[in-house]
Amino acid sequence: MNNETAEQNRYQRAMGALPAASRDPATAGHAVFWDVTEKILKEHPPAEGPEPTCQGCGKRWPCGPVESAMQQVGVRS
C-alpha cells in the first residue's frame, strides 16, 4: 500500500503477527479458531485511501470483525 494510513499499517502488522500467534503454546491446539481469524483478516482488508473502508463489507475500516481479529493476534493500535 502506498502512503498507508496508521490503520492500514495496523492491518499489515496483524497479518504479520498471525503465524506467531497461532503457534503460541497456549493456543496452538485451536486450529479452527486461527483459521477463522485468518479468514476474517483476509476477507476484510482496508481499501487504499486516506479514510479506508472495508473491502469485505463496505463499512468504515476497521469494521467489527477485523477489529476483533486484530486484537486476537495482539495488534491493538
Tab-separated table of C-alpha atoms in Angstrom:
chain	number	residue	atom	x	y	z
A	1	MET	CA	0.000	0.000	0.000
A	2	ASN	CA	1.358	3.376	-0.917
A	3	ASN	CA	1.109	6.131	1.682
A	4	GLU	CA	-0.694	3.819	4.033
A	5	THR	CA	-2.602	5.163	6.996
A	6	ALA	CA	-1.942	4.081	10.562
A	7	GLU	CA	-4.915	1.714	10.344
A	8	GLN	CA	-3.672	0.162	7.106
A	9	ASN	CA	-0.278	-0.298	8.760
A	10	ARG	CA	-2.040	-1.916	11.705
A	11	TYR	CA	-3.637	-4.408	9.315
A	12	GLN	CA	-0.242	-5.308	7.866
A	13	ARG	CA	1.117	-5.829	11.390
A	14	ALA	CA	-1.828	-8.106	12.223
A	15	MET	CA	-1.261	-10.214	9.115
A	16	GLY	CA	2.415	-10.493	10.068
A	17	ALA	CA	1.604	-11.423	13.666
A	18	LEU	CA	-0.881	-14.158	12.785
A	19	PRO	CA	1.633	-17.008	12.215
A	20	ALA	CA	3.378	-16.460	15.545
A	21	ALA	CA	0.102	-16.032	17.436
A	22	SER	CA	-1.254	-19.290	16.043
A	23	ARG	CA	1.883	-21.155	17.183
A	24	ASP	CA	1.715	-19.852	20.747
A	25	PRO	CA	1.773	-22.936	23.029
A	26	ALA	CA	-1.237	-21.693	24.994
A	27	THR	CA	-3.465	-21.611	21.892
A	28	ALA	CA	-1.689	-23.856	19.398
A	29	GLY	CA	-4.379	-26.538	19.659
A	30	HIS	CA	-7.075	-24.190	18.434
A	31	ALA	CA	-6.515	-24.582	14.701
A	32	VAL	CA	-10.129	-23.796	13.750
A	33	PHE	CA	-10.027	-20.562	15.751
A	34	TRP	CA	-6.866	-19.431	13.966
A	35	ASP	CA	-8.249	-20.478	10.586
A	36	VAL	CA	-11.338	-18.326	11.182
A	37	THR	CA	-9.213	-15.414	12.416
A	38	GLU	CA	-7.052	-15.613	9.280
A	39	LYS	CA	-10.146	-15.839	7.061
A	40	ILE	CA	-11.630	-12.707	8.655
A	41	LEU	CA	-8.402	-10.777	8.186
A	42	LYS	CA	-8.122	-11.830	4.549
A	43	GLU	CA	-11.782	-11.106	3.758
A	44	HIS	CA	-11.836	-7.660	5.417
A	45	PRO	CA	-8.728	-5.756	4.246
A	46	PRO	CA	-8.747	-1.962	4.190
A	47	ALA	CA	-9.132	-0.220	0.861
A	48	GLU	CA	-6.430	2.287	-0.011
A	49	GLY	CA	-7.117	5.927	0.699
A	50	PRO	CA	-6.970	8.494	3.454
A	51	GLU	CA	-10.091	7.087	5.141
A	52	PRO	CA	-10.186	3.418	4.199
A	53	THR	CA	-13.340	1.377	4.033
A	54	CYS	CA	-13.518	-2.375	4.479
A	55	GLN	CA	-13.230	-4.234	1.190
A	56	GLY	CA	-15.236	-7.111	2.668
A	57	CYS	CA	-18.328	-5.347	3.966
A	58	GLY	CA	-18.023	-1.718	2.841
A	59	LYS	CA	-18.131	-0.299	6.371
A	60	ARG	CA	-15.623	2.172	7.751
A	61	TRP	CA	-12.398	0.315	8.425
A	62	PRO	CA	-11.637	-1.313	10.796
A	63	CYS	CA	-15.026	-2.995	10.818
A	64	GLY	CA	-16.140	-5.017	13.841
A	65	PRO	CA	-14.962	-8.453	12.683
A	66	VAL	CA	-11.461	-7.310	11.712
A	67	GLU	CA	-11.060	-5.211	14.870
A	68	SER	CA	-11.682	-8.327	16.951
A	69	ALA	CA	-9.379	-10.460	14.773
A	70	MET	CA	-6.540	-7.931	15.058
A	71	GLN	CA	-6.899	-7.906	18.828
A	72	GLN	CA	-6.763	-11.713	18.895
A	73	VAL	CA	-3.324	-11.643	17.274
A	74	GLY	CA	-2.156	-8.964	19.709
A	75	VAL	CA	-2.386	-5.860	17.483
A	76	ARG	CA	-4.392	-3.256	19.328
A	77	SER	CA	-3.207	0.071	17.965
